PDB file of C-alpha atoms and ligand atoms in Angstrom:
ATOM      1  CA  UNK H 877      74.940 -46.735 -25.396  1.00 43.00           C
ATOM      2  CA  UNK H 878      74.312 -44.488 -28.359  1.00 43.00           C
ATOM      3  CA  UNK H 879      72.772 -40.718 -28.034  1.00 46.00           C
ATOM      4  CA  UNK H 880      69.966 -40.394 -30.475  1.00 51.00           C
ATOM      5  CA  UNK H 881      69.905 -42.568 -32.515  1.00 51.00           C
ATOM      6  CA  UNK H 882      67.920 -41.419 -35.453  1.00 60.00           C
ATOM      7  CA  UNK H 883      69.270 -43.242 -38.693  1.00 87.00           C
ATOM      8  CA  UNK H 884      66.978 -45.684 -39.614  1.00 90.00           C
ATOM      9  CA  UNK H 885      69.558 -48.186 -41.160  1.00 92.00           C
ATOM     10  CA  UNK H 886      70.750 -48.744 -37.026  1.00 92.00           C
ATOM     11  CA  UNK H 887      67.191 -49.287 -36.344  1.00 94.00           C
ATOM     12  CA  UNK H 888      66.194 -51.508 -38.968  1.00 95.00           C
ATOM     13  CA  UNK H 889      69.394 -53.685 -38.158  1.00 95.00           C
ATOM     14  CA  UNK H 890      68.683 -53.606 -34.047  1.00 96.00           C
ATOM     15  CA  UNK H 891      65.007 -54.811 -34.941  1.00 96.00           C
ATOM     16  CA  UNK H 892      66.834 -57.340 -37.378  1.00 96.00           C
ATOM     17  CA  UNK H 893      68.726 -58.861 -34.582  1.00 97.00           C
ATOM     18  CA  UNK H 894      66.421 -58.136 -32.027  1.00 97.00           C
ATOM     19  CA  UNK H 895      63.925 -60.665 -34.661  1.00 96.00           C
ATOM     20  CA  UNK H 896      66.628 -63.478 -35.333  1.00 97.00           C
ATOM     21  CA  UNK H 897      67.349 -63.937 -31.684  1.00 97.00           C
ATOM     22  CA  UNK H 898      64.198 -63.713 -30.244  1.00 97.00           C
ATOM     23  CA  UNK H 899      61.400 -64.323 -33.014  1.00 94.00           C
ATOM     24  CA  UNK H 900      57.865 -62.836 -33.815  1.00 90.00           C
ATOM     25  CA  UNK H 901      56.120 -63.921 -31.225  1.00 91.00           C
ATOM     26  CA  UNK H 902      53.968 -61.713 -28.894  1.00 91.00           C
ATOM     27  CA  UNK H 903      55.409 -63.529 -25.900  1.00 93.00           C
ATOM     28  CA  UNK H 904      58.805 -62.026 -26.654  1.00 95.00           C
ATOM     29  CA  UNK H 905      57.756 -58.303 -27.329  1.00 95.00           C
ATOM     30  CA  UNK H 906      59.661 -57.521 -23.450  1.00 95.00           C
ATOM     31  CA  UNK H 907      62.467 -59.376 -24.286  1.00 96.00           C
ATOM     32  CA  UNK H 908      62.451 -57.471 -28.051  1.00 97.00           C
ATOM     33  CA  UNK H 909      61.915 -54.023 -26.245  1.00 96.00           C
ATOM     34  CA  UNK H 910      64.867 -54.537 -24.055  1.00 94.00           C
ATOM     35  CA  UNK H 911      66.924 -55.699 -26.846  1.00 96.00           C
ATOM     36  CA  UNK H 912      66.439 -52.586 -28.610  1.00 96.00           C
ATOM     37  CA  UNK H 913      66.072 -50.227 -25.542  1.00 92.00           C
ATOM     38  CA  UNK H 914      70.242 -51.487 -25.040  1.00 88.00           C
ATOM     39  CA  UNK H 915      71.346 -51.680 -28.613  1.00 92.00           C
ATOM     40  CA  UNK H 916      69.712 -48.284 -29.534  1.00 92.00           C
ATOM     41  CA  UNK H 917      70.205 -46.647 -26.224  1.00 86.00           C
ATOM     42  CA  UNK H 918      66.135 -45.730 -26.156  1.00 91.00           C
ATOM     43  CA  UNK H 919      63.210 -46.997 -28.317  1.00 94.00           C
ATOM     44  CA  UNK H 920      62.572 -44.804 -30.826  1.00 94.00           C
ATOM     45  CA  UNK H 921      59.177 -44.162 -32.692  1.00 93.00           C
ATOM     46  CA  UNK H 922      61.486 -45.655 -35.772  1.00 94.00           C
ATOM     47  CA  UNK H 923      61.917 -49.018 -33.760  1.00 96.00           C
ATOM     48  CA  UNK H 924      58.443 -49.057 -32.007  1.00 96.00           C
ATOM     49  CA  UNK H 925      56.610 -48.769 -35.387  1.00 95.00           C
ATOM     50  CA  UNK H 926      58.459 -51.821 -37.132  1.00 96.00           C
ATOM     51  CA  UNK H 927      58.217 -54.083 -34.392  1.00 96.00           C
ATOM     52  CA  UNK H 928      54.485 -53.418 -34.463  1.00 96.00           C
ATOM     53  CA  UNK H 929      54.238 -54.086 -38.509  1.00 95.00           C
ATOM     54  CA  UNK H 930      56.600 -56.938 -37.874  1.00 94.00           C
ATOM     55  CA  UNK H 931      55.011 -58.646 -34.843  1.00 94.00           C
ATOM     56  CA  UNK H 932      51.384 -57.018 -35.730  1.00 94.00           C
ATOM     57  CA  UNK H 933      51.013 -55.387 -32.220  1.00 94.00           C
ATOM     58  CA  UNK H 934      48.931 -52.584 -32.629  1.00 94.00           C
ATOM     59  CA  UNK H 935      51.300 -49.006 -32.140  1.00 93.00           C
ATOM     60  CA  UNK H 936      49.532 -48.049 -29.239  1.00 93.00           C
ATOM     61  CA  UNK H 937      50.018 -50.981 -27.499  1.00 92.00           C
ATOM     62  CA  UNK H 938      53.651 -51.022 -28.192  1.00 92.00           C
ATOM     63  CA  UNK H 939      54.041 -47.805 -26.871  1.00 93.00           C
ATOM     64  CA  UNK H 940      52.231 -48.472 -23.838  1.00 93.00           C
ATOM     65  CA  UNK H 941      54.125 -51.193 -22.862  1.00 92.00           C
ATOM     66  CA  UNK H 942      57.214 -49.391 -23.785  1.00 92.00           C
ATOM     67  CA  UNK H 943      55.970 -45.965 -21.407  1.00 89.00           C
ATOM     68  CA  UNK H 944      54.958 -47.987 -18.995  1.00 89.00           C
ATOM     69  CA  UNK H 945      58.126 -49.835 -17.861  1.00 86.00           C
ATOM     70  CA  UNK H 946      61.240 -47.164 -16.408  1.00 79.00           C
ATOM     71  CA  UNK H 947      63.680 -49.400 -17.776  1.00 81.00           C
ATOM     72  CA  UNK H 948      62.632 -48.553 -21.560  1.00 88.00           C
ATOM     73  CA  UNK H 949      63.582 -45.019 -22.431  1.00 90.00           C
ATOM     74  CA  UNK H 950      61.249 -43.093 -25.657  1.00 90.00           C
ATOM     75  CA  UNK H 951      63.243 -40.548 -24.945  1.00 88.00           C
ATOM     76  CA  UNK H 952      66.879 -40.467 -25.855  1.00 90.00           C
ATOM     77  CA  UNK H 953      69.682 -40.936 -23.015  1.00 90.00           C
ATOM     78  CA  UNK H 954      73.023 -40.396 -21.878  1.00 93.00           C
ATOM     79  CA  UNK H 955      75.959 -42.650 -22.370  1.00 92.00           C
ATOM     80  CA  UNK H 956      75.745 -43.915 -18.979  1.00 94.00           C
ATOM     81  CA  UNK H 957      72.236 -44.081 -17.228  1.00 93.00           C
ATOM     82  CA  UNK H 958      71.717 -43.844 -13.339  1.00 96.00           C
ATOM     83  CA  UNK H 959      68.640 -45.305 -12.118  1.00 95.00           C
ATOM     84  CA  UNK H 960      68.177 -44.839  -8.148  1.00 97.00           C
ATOM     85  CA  UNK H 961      65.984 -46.881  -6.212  1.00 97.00           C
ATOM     86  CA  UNK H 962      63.015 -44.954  -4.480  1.00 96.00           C
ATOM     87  CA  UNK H 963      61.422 -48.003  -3.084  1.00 96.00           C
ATOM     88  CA  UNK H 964      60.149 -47.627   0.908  1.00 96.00           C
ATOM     89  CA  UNK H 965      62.938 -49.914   1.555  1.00 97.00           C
ATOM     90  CA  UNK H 966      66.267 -48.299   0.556  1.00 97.00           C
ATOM     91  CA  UNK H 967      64.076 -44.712   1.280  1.00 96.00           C
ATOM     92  CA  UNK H 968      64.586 -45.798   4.938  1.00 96.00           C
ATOM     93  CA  UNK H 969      67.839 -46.569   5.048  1.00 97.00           C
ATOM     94  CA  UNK H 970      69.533 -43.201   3.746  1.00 96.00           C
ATOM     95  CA  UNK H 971      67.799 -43.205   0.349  1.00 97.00           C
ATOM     96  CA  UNK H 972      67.169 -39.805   0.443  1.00 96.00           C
ATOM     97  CA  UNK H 973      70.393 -38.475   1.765  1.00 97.00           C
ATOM     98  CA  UNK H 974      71.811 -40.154  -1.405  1.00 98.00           C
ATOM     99  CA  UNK H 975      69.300 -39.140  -4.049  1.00 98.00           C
ATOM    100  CA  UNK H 976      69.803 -35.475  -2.801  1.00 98.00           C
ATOM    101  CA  UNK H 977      73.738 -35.742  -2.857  1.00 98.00           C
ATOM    102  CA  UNK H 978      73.212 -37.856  -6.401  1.00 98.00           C
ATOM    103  CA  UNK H 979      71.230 -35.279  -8.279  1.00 98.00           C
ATOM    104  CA  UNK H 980      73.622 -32.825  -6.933  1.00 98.00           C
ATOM    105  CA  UNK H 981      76.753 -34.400  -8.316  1.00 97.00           C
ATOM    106  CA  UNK H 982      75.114 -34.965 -11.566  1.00 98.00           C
ATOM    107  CA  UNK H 983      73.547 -31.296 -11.668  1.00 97.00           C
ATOM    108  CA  UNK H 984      70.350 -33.137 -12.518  1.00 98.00           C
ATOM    109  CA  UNK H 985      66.912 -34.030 -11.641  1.00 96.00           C
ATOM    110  CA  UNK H 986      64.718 -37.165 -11.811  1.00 93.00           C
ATOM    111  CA  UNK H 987      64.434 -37.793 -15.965  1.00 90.00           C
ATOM    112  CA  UNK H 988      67.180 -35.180 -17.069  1.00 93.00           C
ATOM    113  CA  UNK H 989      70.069 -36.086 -19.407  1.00 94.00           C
ATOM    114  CA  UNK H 990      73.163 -34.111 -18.858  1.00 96.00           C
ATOM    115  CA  UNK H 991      73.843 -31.131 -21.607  1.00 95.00           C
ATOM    116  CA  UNK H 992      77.486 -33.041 -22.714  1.00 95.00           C
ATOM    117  CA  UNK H 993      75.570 -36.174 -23.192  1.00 93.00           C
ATOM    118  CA  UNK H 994      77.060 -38.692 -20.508  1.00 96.00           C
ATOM    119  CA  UNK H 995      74.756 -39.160 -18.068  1.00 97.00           C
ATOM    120  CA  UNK H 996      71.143 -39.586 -17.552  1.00 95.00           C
ATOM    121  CA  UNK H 997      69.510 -39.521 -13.798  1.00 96.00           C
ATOM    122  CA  UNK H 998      66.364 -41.789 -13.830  1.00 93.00           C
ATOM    123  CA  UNK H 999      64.287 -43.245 -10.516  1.00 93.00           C
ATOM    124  CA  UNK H1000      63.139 -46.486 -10.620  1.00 92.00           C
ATOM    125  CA  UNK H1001      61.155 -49.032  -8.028  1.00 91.00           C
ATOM    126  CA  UNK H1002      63.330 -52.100  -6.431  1.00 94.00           C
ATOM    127  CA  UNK H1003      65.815 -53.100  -8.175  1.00 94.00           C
ATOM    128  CA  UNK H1004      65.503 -56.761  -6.135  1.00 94.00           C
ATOM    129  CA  UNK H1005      68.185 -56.205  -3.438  1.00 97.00           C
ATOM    130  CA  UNK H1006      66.582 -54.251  -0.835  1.00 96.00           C
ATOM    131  CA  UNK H1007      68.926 -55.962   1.472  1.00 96.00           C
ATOM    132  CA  UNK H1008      72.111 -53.936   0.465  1.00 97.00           C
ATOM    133  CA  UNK H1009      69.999 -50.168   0.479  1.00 97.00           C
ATOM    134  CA  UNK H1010      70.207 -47.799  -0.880  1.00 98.00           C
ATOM    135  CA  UNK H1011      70.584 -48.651  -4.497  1.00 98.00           C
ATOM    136  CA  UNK H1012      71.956 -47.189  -7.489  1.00 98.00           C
ATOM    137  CA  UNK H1013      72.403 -48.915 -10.674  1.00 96.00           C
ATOM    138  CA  UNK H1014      74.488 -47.403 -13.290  1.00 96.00           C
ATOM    139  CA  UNK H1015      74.322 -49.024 -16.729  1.00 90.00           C
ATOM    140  CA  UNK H1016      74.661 -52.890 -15.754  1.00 89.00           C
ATOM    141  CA  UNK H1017      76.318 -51.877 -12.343  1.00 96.00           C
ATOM    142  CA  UNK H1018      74.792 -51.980  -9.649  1.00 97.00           C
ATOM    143  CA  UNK H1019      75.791 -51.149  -5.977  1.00 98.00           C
ATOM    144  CA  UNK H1020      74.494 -51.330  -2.989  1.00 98.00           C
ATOM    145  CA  UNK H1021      74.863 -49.688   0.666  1.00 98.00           C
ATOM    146  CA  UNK H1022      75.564 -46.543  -1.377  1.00 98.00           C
ATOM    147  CA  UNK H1023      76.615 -43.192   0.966  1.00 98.00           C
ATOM    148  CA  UNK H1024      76.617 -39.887  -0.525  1.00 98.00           C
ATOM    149  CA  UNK H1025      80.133 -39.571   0.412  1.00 97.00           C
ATOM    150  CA  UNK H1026      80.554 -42.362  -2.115  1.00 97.00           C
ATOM    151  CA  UNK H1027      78.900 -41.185  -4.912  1.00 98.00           C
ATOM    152  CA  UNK H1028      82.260 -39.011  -6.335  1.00 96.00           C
ATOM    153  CA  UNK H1029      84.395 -42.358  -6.508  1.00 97.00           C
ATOM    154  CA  UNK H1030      81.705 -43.938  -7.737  1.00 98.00           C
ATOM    155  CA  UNK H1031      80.625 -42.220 -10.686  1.00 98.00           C
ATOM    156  CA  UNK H1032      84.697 -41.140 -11.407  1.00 97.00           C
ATOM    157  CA  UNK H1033      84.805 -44.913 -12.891  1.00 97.00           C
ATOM    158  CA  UNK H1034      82.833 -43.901 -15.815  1.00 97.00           C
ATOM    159  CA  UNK H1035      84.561 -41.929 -18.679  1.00 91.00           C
TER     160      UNK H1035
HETATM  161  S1  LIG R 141      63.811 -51.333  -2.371  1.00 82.56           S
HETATM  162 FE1  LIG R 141      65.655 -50.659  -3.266  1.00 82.56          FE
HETATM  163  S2  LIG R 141      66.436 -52.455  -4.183  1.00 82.56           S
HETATM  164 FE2  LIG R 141      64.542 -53.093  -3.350  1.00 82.56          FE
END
């Protein structure tokens, strides 16, 4: 992922692709949004206000869809982004044990993005496999039955 993306050349290429492999229509604006939420790293205002001139989806809807869903980012992330699951499920199998020892190994809270740039903490809801709680998901990686003892190894793999 990039950091802050702000030079509009990236963006207007990322909506380019996002456009060829996808198309115009309104049916694909989540599929377009998540495109571009990966490419750029975040959605920018940049990005949010040419796929509504392009696909002619009013602004505001476009940026409610994109605040609405925790996967899409507005904001600018790290290079790697932790999303823990705070879904009743994993929360009763040691979720909380492990969201107190993650933030702590991060040094960050819920929606913080650390000062050097690599890492962002994020919660989301179920991430579909309640069955191996508690969750984390880091980038595309995701791993289950997480203990906080765990966490050091686990976030050691990422430069
Ligand atoms: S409740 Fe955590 S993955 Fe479903």
């Amino acid at each position: 992922m990039t950091i802050g993306v702000t030079n509009r050349d990236d963006v207007l290429n990322a909506v380019d692709s996002a456009m060829e492999r996808y198309g115009a229509s309104r049916d694909e604006l989540i599929p377009i949004l998540n495109y571009l939420n990966h490419a750029l790293g975040y959605l920018p205002a940049e990005a949010l206000e040419e796929v509504s001139r392009r696909m002619r989806v009013p602004k505001s809807q476009l940026f409610s869809v994109a605040s609405f869903y925790r996967m899409f980012s507005t904001k600018p992330r790290g290079r790697h982004v932790v999303q823990f699951c705070e879904s009743a499920p994993c929360h009763v199998v040691g979720g909380r044990q492990v969201w107190q020892a993650l933030q702590e190994a991060l040094n960050l809270k819920s929606g913080e993005t650390s000062p050097d740039g690599k890492w962002s903490l994020v919660t989301t809801s179920c991430l579909g496999v309640c069955g191996v709680g508690p969750v984390i998901l880091i980038d595309d990686d995701i791993y289950g039955n997480v203990a906080p003892d765990q966490l050091t190894d686990i976030l050691a793999r990422y430069a």
